[in-house]
PDB file of C-alpha atoms and ligand atoms in Angstrom:
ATOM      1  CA  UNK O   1      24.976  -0.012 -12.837  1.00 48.00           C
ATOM      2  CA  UNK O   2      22.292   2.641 -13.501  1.00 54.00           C
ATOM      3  CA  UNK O   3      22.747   5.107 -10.238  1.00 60.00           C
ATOM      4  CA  UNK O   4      19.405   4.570  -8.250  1.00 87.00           C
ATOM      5  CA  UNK O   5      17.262   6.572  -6.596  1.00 94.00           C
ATOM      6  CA  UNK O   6      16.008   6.550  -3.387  1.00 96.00           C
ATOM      7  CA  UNK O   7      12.923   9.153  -2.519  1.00 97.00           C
ATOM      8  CA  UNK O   8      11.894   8.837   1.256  1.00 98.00           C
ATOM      9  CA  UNK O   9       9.263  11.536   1.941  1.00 97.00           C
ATOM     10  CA  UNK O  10       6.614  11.779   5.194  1.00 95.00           C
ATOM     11  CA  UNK O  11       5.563  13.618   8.344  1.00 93.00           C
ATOM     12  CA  UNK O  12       7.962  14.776  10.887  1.00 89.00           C
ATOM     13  CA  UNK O  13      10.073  12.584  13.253  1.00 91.00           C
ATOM     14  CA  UNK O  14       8.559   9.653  11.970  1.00 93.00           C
ATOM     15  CA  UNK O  15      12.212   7.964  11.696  1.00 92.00           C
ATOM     16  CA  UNK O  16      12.565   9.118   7.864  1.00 94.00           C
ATOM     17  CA  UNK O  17      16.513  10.506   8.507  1.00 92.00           C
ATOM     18  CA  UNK O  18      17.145   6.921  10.570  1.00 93.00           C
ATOM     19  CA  UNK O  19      15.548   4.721   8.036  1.00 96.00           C
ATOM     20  CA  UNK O  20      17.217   6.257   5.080  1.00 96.00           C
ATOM     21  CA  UNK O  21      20.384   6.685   6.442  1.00 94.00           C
ATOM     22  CA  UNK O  22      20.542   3.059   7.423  1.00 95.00           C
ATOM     23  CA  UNK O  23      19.133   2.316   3.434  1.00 95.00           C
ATOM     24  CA  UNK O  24      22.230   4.399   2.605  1.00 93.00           C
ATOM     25  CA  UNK O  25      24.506   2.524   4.395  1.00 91.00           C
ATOM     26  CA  UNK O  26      23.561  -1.147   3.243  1.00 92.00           C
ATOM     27  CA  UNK O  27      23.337  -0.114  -0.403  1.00 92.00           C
ATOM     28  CA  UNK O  28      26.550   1.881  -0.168  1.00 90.00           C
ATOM     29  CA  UNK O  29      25.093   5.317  -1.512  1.00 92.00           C
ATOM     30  CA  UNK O  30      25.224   9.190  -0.703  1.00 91.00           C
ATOM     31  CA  UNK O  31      22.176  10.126   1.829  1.00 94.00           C
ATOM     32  CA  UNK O  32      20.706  13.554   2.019  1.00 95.00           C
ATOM     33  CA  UNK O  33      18.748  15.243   4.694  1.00 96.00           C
ATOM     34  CA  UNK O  34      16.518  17.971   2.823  1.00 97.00           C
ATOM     35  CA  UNK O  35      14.862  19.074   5.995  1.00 96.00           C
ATOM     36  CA  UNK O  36      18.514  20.023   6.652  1.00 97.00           C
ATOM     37  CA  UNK O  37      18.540  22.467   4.191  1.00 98.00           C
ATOM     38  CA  UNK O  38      15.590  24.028   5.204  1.00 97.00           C
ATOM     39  CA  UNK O  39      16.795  23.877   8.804  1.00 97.00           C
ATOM     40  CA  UNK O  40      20.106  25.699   7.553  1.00 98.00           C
ATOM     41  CA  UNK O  41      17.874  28.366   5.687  1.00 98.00           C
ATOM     42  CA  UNK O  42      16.217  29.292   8.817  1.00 98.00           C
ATOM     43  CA  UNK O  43      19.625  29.600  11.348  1.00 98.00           C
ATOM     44  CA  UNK O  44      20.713  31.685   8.499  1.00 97.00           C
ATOM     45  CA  UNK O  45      17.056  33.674   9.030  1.00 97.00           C
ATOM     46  CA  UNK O  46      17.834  33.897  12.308  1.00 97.00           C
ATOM     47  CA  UNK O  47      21.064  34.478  13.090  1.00 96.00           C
ATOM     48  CA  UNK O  48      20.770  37.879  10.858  1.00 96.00           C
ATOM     49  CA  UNK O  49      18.093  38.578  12.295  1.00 96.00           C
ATOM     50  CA  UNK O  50      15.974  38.082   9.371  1.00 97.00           C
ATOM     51  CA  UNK O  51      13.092  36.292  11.704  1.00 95.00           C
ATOM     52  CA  UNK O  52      11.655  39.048  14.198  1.00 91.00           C
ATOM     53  CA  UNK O  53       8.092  37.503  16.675  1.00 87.00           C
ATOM     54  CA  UNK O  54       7.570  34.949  14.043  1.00 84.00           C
ATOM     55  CA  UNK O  55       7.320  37.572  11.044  1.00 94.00           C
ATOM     56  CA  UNK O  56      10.032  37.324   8.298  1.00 96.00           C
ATOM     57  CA  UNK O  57      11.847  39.668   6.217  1.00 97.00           C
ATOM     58  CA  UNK O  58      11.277  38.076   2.670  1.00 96.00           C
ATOM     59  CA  UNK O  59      12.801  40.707   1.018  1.00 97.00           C
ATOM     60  CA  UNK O  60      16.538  40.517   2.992  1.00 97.00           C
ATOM     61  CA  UNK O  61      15.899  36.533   3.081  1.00 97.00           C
ATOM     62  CA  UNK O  62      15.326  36.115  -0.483  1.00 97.00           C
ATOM     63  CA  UNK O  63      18.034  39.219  -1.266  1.00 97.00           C
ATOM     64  CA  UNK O  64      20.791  37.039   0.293  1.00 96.00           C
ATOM     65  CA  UNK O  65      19.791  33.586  -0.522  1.00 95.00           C
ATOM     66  CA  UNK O  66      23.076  33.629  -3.110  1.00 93.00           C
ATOM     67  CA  UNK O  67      24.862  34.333  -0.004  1.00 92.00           C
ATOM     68  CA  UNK O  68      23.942  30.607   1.108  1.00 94.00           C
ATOM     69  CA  UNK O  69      26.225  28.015   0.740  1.00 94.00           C
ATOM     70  CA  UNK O  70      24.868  24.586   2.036  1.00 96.00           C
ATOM     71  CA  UNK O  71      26.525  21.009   1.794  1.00 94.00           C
ATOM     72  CA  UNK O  72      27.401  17.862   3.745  1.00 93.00           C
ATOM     73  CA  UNK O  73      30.463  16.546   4.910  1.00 93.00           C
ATOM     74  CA  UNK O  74      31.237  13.542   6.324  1.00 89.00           C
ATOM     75  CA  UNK O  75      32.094  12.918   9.591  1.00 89.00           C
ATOM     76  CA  UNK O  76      35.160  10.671  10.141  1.00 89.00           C
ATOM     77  CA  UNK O  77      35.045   9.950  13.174  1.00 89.00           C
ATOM     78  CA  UNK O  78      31.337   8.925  13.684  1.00 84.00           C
ATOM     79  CA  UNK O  79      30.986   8.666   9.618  1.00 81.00           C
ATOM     80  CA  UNK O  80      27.615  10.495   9.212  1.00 83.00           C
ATOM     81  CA  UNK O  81      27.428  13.330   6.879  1.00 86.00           C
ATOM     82  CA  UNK O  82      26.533  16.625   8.850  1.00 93.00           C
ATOM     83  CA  UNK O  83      25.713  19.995   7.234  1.00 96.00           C
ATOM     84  CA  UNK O  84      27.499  22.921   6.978  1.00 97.00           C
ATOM     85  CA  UNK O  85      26.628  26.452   5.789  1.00 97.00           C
ATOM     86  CA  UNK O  86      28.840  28.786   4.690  1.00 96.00           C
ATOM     87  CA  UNK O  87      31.782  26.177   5.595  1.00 96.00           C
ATOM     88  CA  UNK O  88      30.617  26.364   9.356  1.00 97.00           C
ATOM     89  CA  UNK O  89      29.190  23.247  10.815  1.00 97.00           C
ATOM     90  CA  UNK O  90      25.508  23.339  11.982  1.00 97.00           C
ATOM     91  CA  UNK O  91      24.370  19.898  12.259  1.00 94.00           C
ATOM     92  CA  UNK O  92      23.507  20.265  16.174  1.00 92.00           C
ATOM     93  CA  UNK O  93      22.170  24.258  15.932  1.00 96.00           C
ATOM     94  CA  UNK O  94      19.454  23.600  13.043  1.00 96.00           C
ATOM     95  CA  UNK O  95      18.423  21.043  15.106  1.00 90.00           C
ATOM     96  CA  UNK O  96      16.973  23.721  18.018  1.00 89.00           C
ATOM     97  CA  UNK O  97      13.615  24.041  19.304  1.00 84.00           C
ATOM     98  CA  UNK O  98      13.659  27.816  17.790  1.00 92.00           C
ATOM     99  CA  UNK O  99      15.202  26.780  14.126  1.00 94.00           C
ATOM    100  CA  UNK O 100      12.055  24.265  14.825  1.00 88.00           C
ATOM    101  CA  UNK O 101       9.630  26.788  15.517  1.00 88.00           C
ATOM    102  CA  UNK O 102      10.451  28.711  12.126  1.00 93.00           C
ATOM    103  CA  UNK O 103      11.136  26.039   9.728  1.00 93.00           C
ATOM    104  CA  UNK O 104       7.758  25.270   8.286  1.00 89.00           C
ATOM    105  CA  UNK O 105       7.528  29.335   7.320  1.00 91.00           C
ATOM    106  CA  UNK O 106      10.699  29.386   5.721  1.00 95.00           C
ATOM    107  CA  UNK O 107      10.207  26.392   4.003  1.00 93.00           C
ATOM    108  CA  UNK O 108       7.070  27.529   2.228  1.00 92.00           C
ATOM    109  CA  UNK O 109       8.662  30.494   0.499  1.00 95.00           C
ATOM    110  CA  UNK O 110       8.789  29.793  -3.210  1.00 95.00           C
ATOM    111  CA  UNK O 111      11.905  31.561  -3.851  1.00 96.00           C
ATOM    112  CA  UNK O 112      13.721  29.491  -0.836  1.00 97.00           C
ATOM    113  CA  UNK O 113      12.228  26.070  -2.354  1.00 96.00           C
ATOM    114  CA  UNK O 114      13.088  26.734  -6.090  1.00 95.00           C
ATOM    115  CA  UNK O 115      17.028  27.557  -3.989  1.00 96.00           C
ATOM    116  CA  UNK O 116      16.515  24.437  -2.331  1.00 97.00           C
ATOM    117  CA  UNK O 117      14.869  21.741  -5.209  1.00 97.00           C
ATOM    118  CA  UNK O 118      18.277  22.686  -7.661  1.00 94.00           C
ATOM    119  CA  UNK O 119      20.768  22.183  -5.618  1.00 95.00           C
ATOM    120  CA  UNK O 120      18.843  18.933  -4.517  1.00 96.00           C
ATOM    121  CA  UNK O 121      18.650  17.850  -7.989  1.00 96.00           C
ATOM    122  CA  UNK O 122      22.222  19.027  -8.492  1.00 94.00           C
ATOM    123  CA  UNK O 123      23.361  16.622  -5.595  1.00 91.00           C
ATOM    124  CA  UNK O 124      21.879  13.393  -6.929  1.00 88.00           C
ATOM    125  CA  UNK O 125      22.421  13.847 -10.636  1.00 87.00           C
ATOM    126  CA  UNK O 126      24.697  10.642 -11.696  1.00 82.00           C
ATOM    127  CA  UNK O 127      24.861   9.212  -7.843  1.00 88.00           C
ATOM    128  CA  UNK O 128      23.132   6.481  -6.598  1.00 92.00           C
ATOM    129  CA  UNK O 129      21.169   8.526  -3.187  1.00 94.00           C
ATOM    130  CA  UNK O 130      18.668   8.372  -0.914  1.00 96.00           C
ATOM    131  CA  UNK O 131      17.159  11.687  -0.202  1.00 97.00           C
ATOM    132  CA  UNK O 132      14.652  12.352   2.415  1.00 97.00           C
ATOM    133  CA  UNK O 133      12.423  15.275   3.254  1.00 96.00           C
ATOM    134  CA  UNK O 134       8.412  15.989   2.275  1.00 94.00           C
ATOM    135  CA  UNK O 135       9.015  16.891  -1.988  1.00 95.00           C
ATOM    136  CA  UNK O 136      11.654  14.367  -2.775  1.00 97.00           C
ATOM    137  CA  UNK O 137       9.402  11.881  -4.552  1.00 96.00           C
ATOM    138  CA  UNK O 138       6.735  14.647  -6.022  1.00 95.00           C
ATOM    139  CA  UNK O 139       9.043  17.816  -7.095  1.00 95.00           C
ATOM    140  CA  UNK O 140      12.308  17.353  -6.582  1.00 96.00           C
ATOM    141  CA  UNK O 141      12.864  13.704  -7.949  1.00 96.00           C
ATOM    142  CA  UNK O 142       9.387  12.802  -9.791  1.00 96.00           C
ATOM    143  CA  UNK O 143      10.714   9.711 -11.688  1.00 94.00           C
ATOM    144  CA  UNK O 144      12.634   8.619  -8.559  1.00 95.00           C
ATOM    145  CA  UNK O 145      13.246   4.812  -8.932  1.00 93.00           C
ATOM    146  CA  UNK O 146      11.669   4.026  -5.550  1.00 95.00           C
ATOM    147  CA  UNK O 147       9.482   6.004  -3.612  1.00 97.00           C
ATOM    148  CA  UNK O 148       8.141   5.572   0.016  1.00 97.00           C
ATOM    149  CA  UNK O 149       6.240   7.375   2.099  1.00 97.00           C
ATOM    150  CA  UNK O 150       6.228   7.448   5.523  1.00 97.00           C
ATOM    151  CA  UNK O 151       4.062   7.669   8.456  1.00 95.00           C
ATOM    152  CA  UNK O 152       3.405   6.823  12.303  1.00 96.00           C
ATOM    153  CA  UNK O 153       1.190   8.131  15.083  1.00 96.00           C
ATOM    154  CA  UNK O 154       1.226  11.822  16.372  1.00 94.00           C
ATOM    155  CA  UNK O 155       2.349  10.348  19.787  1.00 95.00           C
ATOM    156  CA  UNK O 156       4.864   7.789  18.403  1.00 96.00           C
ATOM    157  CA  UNK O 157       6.706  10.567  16.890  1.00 96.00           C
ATOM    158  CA  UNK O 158       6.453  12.901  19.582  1.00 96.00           C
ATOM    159  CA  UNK O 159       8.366  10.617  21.724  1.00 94.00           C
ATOM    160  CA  UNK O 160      10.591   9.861  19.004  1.00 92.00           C
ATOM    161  CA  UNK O 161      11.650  13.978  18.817  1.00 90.00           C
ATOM    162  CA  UNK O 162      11.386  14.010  22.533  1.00 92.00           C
ATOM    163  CA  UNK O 163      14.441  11.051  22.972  1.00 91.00           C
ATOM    164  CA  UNK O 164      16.231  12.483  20.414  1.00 85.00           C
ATOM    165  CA  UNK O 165      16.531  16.048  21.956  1.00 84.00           C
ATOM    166  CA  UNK O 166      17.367  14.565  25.446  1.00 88.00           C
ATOM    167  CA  UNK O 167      19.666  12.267  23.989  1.00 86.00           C
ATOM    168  CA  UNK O 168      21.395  15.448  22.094  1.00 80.00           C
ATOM    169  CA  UNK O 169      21.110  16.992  25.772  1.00 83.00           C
ATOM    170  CA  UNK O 170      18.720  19.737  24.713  1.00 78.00           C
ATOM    171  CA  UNK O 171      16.215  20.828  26.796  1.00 77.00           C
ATOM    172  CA  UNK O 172      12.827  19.509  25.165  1.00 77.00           C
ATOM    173  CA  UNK O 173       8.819  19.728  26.810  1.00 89.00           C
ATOM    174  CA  UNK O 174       6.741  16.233  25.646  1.00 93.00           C
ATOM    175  CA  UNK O 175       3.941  19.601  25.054  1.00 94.00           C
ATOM    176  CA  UNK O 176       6.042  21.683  22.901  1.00 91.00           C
ATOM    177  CA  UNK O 177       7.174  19.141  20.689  1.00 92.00           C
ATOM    178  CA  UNK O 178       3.791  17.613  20.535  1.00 94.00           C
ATOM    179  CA  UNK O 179       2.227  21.329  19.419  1.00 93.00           C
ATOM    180  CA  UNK O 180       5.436  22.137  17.237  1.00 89.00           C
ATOM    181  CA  UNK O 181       4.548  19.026  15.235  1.00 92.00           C
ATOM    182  CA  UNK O 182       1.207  19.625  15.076  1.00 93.00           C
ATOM    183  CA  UNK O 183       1.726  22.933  13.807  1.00 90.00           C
ATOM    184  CA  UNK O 184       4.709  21.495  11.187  1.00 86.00           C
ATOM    185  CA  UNK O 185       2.482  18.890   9.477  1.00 91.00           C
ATOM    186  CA  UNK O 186      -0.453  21.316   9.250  1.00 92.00           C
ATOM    187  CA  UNK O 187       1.803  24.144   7.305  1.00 87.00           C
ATOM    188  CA  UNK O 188       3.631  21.551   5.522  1.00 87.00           C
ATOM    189  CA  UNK O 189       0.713  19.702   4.062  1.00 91.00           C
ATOM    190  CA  UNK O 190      -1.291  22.842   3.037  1.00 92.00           C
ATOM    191  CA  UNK O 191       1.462  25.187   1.689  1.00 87.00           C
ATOM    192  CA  UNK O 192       0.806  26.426  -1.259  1.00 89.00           C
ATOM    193  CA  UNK O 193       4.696  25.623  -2.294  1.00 87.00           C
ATOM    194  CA  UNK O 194       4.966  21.483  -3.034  1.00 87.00           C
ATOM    195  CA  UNK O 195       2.849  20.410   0.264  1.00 89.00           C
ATOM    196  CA  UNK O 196       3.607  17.436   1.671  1.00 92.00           C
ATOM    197  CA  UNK O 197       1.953  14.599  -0.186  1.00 92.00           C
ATOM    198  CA  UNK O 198       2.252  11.076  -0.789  1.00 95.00           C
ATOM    199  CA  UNK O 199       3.119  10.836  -4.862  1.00 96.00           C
ATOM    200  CA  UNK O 200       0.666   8.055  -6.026  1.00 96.00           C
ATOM    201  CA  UNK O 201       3.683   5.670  -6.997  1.00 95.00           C
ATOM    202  CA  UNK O 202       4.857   5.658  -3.031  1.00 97.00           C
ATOM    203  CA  UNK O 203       4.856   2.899  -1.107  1.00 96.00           C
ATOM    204  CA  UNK O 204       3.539   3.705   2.279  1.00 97.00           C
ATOM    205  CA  UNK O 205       5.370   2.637   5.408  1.00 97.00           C
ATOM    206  CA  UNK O 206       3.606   2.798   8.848  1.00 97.00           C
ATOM    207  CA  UNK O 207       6.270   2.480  11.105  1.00 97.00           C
ATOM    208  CA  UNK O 208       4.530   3.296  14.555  1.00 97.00           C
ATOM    209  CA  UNK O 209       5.242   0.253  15.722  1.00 96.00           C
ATOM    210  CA  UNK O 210       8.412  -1.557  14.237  1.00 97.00           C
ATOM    211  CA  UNK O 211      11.742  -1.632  15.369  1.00 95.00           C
ATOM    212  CA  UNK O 212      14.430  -0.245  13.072  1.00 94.00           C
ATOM    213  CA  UNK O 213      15.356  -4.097  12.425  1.00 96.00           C
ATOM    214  CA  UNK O 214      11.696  -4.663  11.092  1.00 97.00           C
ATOM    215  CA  UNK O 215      12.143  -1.741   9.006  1.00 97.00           C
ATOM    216  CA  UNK O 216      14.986  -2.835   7.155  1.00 97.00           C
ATOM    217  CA  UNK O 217      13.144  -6.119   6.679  1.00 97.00           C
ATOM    218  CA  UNK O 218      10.378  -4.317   4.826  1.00 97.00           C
ATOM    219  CA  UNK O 219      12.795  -2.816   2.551  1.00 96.00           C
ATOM    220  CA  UNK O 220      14.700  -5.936   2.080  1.00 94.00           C
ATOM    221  CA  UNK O 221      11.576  -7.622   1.377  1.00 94.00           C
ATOM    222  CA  UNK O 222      10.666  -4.393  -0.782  1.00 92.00           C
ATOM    223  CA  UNK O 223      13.467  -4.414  -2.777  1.00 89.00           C
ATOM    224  CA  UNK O 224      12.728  -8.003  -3.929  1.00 88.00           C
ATOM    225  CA  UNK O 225       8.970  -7.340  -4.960  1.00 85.00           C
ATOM    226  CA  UNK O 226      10.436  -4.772  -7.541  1.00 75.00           C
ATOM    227  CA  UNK O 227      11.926  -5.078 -10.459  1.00 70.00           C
ATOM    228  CA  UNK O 228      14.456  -2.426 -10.012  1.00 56.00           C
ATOM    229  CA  UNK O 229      16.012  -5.112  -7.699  1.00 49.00           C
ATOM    230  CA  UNK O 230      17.907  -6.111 -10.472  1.00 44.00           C
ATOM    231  CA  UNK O 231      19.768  -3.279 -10.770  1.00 46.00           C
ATOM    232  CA  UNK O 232      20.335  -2.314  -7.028  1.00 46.00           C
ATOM    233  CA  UNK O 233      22.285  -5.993  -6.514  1.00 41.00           C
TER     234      UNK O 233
HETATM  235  O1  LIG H   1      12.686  16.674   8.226  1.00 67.94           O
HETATM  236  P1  LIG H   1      12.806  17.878   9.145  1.00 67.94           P
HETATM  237  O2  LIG H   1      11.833  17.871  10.282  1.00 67.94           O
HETATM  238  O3  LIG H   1      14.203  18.132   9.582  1.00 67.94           O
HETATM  239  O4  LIG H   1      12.383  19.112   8.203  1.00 67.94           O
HETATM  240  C1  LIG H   1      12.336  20.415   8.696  1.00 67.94           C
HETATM  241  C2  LIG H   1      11.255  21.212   7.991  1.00 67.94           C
HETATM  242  O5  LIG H   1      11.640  21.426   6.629  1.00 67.94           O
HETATM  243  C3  LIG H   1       9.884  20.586   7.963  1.00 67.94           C
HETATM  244  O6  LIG H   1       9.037  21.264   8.877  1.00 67.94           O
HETATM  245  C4  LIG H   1       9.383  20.769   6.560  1.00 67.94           C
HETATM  246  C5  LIG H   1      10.534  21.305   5.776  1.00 67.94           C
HETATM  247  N1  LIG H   1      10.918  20.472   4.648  1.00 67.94           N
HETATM  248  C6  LIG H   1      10.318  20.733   3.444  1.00 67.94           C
HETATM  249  O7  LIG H   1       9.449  21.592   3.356  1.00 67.94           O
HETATM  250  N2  LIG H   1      10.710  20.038   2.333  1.00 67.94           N
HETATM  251  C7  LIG H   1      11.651  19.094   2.422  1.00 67.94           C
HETATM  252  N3  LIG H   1      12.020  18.437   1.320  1.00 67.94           N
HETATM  253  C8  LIG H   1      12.250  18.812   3.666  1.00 67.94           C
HETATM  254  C9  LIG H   1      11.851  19.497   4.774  1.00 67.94           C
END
């Protein structure tokens, strides 16, 4: 079977790492979290004090990026892949409110993209994956078998990063997360670096309002409307 696929690219905490890890799952292939990536970029920023009152030291940042080692490992006991850098786990500390604050700057650096996009392409070449983040469908996999793009409303999502902090039982203001987004999708979509944008091949999926049940529906229902079906069954 020719290894598919998947691109899943949109705005922030608008369910992209649920949806395609559940895709994942049913299809029975490898998913990757790019945003985690990023995320692991900017703990590294931070943690040698690379990031000082928002300003960043490109030259030490893009001086050590060879330093970085990135992957994902799976989880036995809850069996989701979490990432690690430098052989350290850091699936819960890339997901602060301060590696939040940063991310969007770090991830418009050229140098820390071009880092990022190989490896990317390195992890899905002869696997079947679906890969999430804002580039997967436009830079990183262009000829992606399917592509979707999604979406929901500002305050939809906000809730959305709101539950998941408290459920992670990290301290999290409906205001801050609501700005932090706000100020997210504006750098992400008008970097000069691969912006966020929907690649004219994407299907678009609006999920402001469905369950996670509905969404898998859609895809099911997706999945039979194209003719790549074939080959995922
Ligand atoms: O999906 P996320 O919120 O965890 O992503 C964190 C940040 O990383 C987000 O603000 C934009 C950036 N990102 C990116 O620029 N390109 C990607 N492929 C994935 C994420």
């Amino acid at each position: 079977m020719h290894p598919l696929i998947i691109a899943i690219d949109g705005f922030s905490s608008c369910g992209k790492s649920t949806f395609a890890k559940a895709i994942a799952q049913k299809l029975g292939y490898a998913y990757i979290d790019t945003g985690a990536m990023y995320r692991a970029v900017t703990l590294f920023a931070l943690q040698n004090g690379m990031i000082n009152n928002g300003s960043i030291n490109l030259p030490e940042l893009t001086s050590r990026l060879d330093d970085l080692h990135i992957t994902f490992r799976r989880n036995r006991e809850t069996g989701q892949n979490e990432a690690f850098l430098n052989d350290v786990c850091v699936e819960r500390d890339i997901r602060t409110i301060a590696v939040s604050d940063a991310v969007s700057e770090i991830s418009a650096i050229k140098e820390v993209r071009r880092k990022l996009v190989s490896l990317q392409q390195a992890m899905g070449k002869d696997k079947a994956i679906v890969m999430d983040g804002r580039d997967v469908g436009t830079d990183v996999f262009p000829d992606a078998d399917i592509k979707i793009f999604m979406t929901a409303s500002p305050e939809v999502r906000t809730q959305r990063r709101y539950d998941e902090l408290i459920q992670k039982g990290m301290s999290a203001g409906w205001e801050e997360i609501s700005r932090n987004l706000a100020k997210r999708d504006r750098i992400d979509q008008t970097r000069e670096e691969s912006p966020l944008r929907q690649a004219p091949d994407a299907i678009v999926l609006d999920n402001s309002s469905m369950t996670p049940d509905e969404q898998m529906a859609w895809f099911e229902d997706l999945l039979k409307t194209l003719p790549v079906h074939r080959k995922c069954s």
